[in-house]
mmCIF file of C-alpha atoms in Angstrom:
data_model
loop_
_atom_site.group_PDB
_atom_site.id
_atom_site.type_symbol
_atom_site.label_atom_id
_atom_site.label_comp_id
_atom_site.label_asym_id
_atom_site.label_seq_id
_atom_site.Cartn_x
_atom_site.Cartn_y
_atom_site.Cartn_z
ATOM 1 C CA UNK A 636 0.000 0.000 0.000
ATOM 2 C CA UNK A 637 1.333 3.409 -0.867
ATOM 3 C CA UNK A 638 2.442 5.775 1.857
ATOM 4 C CA UNK A 639 0.034 8.481 0.622
ATOM 5 C CA UNK A 640 -2.882 6.040 0.902
ATOM 6 C CA UNK A 641 -1.859 5.109 4.448
ATOM 7 C CA UNK A 642 -1.588 8.774 5.401
ATOM 8 C CA UNK A 643 -5.036 9.401 3.924
ATOM 9 C CA UNK A 644 -6.550 6.501 5.857
ATOM 10 C CA UNK A 645 -4.850 7.660 9.062
ATOM 11 C CA UNK A 646 -6.152 11.205 8.554
ATOM 12 C CA UNK A 647 -9.677 9.907 7.993
ATOM 13 C CA UNK A 648 -9.559 7.734 11.108
ATOM 14 C CA UNK A 649 -8.136 10.595 13.184
ATOM 15 C CA UNK A 650 -10.796 13.022 11.959
ATOM 16 C CA UNK A 651 -13.560 10.519 12.615
ATOM 17 C CA UNK A 652 -12.356 9.704 16.114
ATOM 18 C CA UNK A 653 -11.917 13.323 17.107
ATOM 19 C CA UNK A 654 -15.232 14.623 15.791
ATOM 20 C CA UNK A 655 -16.264 16.753 18.742
ATOM 21 C CA UNK A 656 -20.029 16.174 18.513
ATOM 22 C CA UNK A 657 -19.576 12.396 18.366
ATOM 23 C CA UNK A 658 -21.771 12.181 15.299
ATOM 24 C CA UNK A 659 -22.387 9.054 13.328
ATOM 25 C CA UNK A 660 -24.237 8.675 10.045
ATOM 26 C CA UNK A 661 -25.849 5.711 8.311
ATOM 27 C CA UNK A 662 -27.997 5.821 5.188
ATOM 28 C CA UNK A 663 -28.615 9.546 5.465
ATOM 29 C CA UNK A 664 -29.268 9.500 9.199
ATOM 30 C CA UNK A 665 -27.142 11.817 11.329
ATOM 31 C CA UNK A 666 -26.899 10.884 15.001
ATOM 32 C CA UNK A 667 -25.251 13.011 17.671
ATOM 33 C CA UNK A 668 -24.654 12.009 21.276
ATOM 34 C CA UNK A 669 -26.195 14.451 23.736
ATOM 35 C CA UNK A 670 -24.596 15.720 26.930
ATOM 36 C CA UNK A 671 -28.095 15.822 28.448
ATOM 37 C CA UNK A 672 -30.850 13.349 29.269
ATOM 38 C CA UNK A 673 -33.741 12.737 26.863
ATOM 39 C CA UNK A 674 -36.166 15.242 28.410
ATOM 40 C CA UNK A 675 -33.632 18.076 28.592
ATOM 41 C CA UNK A 676 -32.348 17.309 25.094
ATOM 42 C CA UNK A 677 -35.877 17.528 23.674
ATOM 43 C CA UNK A 678 -36.592 20.771 25.551
ATOM 44 C CA UNK A 679 -33.356 22.280 24.244
ATOM 45 C CA UNK A 680 -34.086 21.005 20.737
ATOM 46 C CA UNK A 681 -37.577 22.498 20.684
ATOM 47 C CA UNK A 682 -36.267 25.818 22.017
ATOM 48 C CA UNK A 683 -33.622 25.937 19.265
ATOM 49 C CA UNK A 684 -36.138 25.029 16.561
ATOM 50 C CA UNK A 685 -38.375 27.891 17.684
ATOM 51 C CA UNK A 686 -35.414 30.274 18.050
ATOM 52 C CA UNK A 687 -34.585 29.651 14.368
ATOM 53 C CA UNK A 688 -38.113 30.746 13.458
ATOM 54 C CA UNK A 689 -39.320 27.265 12.555
ATOM 55 C CA UNK A 690 -42.761 25.912 13.390
ATOM 56 C CA UNK A 691 -43.194 22.858 15.621
ATOM 57 C CA UNK A 692 -46.011 20.870 14.014
ATOM 58 C CA UNK A 693 -46.101 17.868 16.348
ATOM 59 C CA UNK A 694 -44.447 15.718 18.972
ATOM 60 C CA UNK A 695 -44.736 11.952 18.892
ATOM 61 C CA UNK A 696 -43.803 10.358 22.205
ATOM 62 C CA UNK A 697 -43.228 6.758 21.141
ATOM 63 C CA UNK A 698 -42.443 5.641 24.704
ATOM 64 C CA UNK A 699 -45.782 7.006 25.946
ATOM 65 C CA UNK A 700 -47.566 5.223 23.102
ATOM 66 C CA UNK A 701 -45.820 1.980 23.989
ATOM 67 C CA UNK A 702 -46.691 2.407 27.670
ATOM 68 C CA UNK A 703 -50.348 2.985 26.740
ATOM 69 C CA UNK A 704 -50.501 -0.540 25.297
ATOM 70 C CA UNK A 705 -48.427 -2.102 28.086
ATOM 71 C CA UNK A 706 -45.123 -2.350 26.221
ATOM 72 C CA UNK A 707 -41.763 -1.081 27.463
ATOM 73 C CA UNK A 708 -39.738 1.382 25.385
ATOM 74 C CA UNK A 709 -36.826 3.561 26.432
ATOM 75 C CA UNK A 710 -37.361 7.305 25.886
ATOM 76 C CA UNK A 711 -38.007 7.833 22.168
ATOM 77 C CA UNK A 712 -39.490 11.228 21.276
ATOM 78 C CA UNK A 713 -39.981 12.660 17.781
ATOM 79 C CA UNK A 714 -40.436 16.325 16.922
ATOM 80 C CA UNK A 715 -41.773 17.397 13.520
ATOM 81 C CA UNK A 716 -40.879 20.927 12.440
ATOM 82 C CA UNK A 717 -40.078 23.217 9.543
ATOM 83 C CA UNK A 718 -41.366 26.069 7.402
ATOM 84 C CA UNK A 719 -42.725 26.504 3.904
ATOM 85 C CA UNK A 720 -39.920 28.874 2.877
ATOM 86 C CA UNK A 721 -37.357 26.127 3.376
ATOM 87 C CA UNK A 722 -39.280 23.105 2.135
ATOM 88 C CA UNK A 723 -41.208 24.479 -0.826
ATOM 89 C CA UNK A 724 -38.177 24.988 -3.113
ATOM 90 C CA UNK A 725 -37.384 21.298 -2.636
ATOM 91 C CA UNK A 726 -40.944 20.221 -3.410
ATOM 92 C CA UNK A 727 -40.941 22.483 -6.488
ATOM 93 C CA UNK A 728 -38.070 20.333 -7.768
ATOM 94 C CA UNK A 729 -39.467 16.964 -6.679
ATOM 95 C CA UNK A 730 -42.845 16.739 -5.004
ATOM 96 C CA UNK A 731 -42.048 13.306 -3.597
ATOM 97 C CA UNK A 732 -39.695 14.911 -1.057
ATOM 98 C CA UNK A 733 -42.921 15.937 0.678
ATOM 99 C CA UNK A 734 -42.961 12.415 2.173
ATOM 100 C CA UNK A 735 -39.810 13.379 4.099
ATOM 101 C CA UNK A 736 -40.890 16.928 4.937
ATOM 102 C CA UNK A 737 -41.466 18.601 7.282
ATOM 103 C CA UNK A 738 -38.200 17.872 9.019
ATOM 104 C CA UNK A 739 -38.054 15.436 11.897
ATOM 105 C CA UNK A 740 -35.646 14.845 14.767
ATOM 106 C CA UNK A 741 -35.675 11.928 17.165
ATOM 107 C CA UNK A 742 -34.364 12.070 20.730
ATOM 108 C CA UNK A 743 -33.747 8.597 22.088
ATOM 109 C CA UNK A 744 -31.945 6.745 24.855
ATOM 110 C CA UNK A 745 -29.861 3.631 24.293
ATOM 111 C CA UNK A 746 -29.509 0.561 26.505
ATOM 112 C CA UNK A 747 -26.622 2.121 28.435
ATOM 113 C CA UNK A 748 -28.629 5.258 29.240
ATOM 114 C CA UNK A 749 -26.881 7.538 26.741
ATOM 115 C CA UNK A 750 -29.066 10.056 24.918
ATOM 116 C CA UNK A 751 -28.856 10.714 21.177
ATOM 117 C CA UNK A 752 -30.437 13.074 18.676
ATOM 118 C CA UNK A 753 -30.989 11.751 15.140
ATOM 119 C CA UNK A 754 -32.212 13.504 12.003
ATOM 120 C CA UNK A 755 -32.222 13.003 8.252
ATOM 121 C CA UNK A 756 -29.393 14.596 6.276
ATOM 122 C CA UNK A 757 -31.041 17.079 3.857
ATOM 123 C CA UNK A 758 -28.453 16.265 1.163
ATOM 124 C CA UNK A 759 -29.380 12.592 1.422
ATOM 125 C CA UNK A 760 -33.081 13.464 1.083
ATOM 126 C CA UNK A 761 -32.322 15.635 -1.948
ATOM 127 C CA UNK A 762 -30.447 12.767 -3.577
ATOM 128 C CA UNK A 763 -33.155 10.282 -2.678
ATOM 129 C CA UNK A 764 -35.763 12.361 -4.466
ATOM 130 C CA UNK A 765 -33.599 13.639 -7.321
ATOM 131 C CA UNK A 766 -33.756 17.277 -6.241
ATOM 132 C CA UNK A 767 -31.630 19.218 -8.677
ATOM 133 C CA UNK A 768 -29.203 22.120 -8.716
ATOM 134 C CA UNK A 769 -31.868 24.861 -8.394
ATOM 135 C CA UNK A 770 -32.591 23.708 -4.826
ATOM 136 C CA UNK A 771 -28.914 23.472 -3.816
ATOM 137 C CA UNK A 772 -29.032 26.741 -1.828
ATOM 138 C CA UNK A 773 -32.079 25.516 0.103
ATOM 139 C CA UNK A 774 -30.369 22.197 0.890
ATOM 140 C CA UNK A 775 -27.207 23.968 2.036
ATOM 141 C CA UNK A 776 -29.188 26.332 4.279
ATOM 142 C CA UNK A 777 -31.250 23.475 5.710
ATOM 143 C CA UNK A 778 -28.129 21.407 6.382
ATOM 144 C CA UNK A 779 -26.438 24.279 8.209
ATOM 145 C CA UNK A 780 -29.531 25.112 10.245
ATOM 146 C CA UNK A 781 -30.077 21.489 11.307
ATOM 147 C CA UNK A 782 -26.437 21.104 12.289
ATOM 148 C CA UNK A 783 -26.564 24.310 14.360
ATOM 149 C CA UNK A 784 -29.836 23.325 16.037
ATOM 150 C CA UNK A 785 -28.642 19.801 16.834
ATOM 151 C CA UNK A 786 -25.279 20.967 18.136
ATOM 152 C CA UNK A 787 -26.828 23.594 20.395
ATOM 153 C CA UNK A 788 -29.397 21.106 21.720
ATOM 154 C CA UNK A 789 -26.829 18.434 22.554
ATOM 155 C CA UNK A 790 -23.660 20.284 23.612
ATOM 156 C CA UNK A 791 -23.068 21.672 27.107
#
């Protein structure tokens, strides 16, 4: 293996391991570990969403729903939010992206008691629905806003 390839792999591993927000991504899902418990993380998330001028459309408390039918579920709370100014340009390019809009974020707790915040990567959604170049500015803005909201909600 070439030295330049090894250096590149080392740099990638170093960058991944030192990513301050401890984010992980899989199939367009961005997950960030929170420094707070589930309830505080959701409160902080909702406050940040509103501070950015976005509308909170709904909360879905999956754990409460599970409890209502006698099933256990660790804290798992979904918030649905957004605004027409951000989402409409995407739907003008590909109406099917409306299945993934408005935006959603999930606050959940794992088996070890750690809390995470997960949301869909707007660039992944754009690719999934074939959103073209005219909506690139909207995707970039949405990506930046989601990253800022998630970071503020999860970091001390």
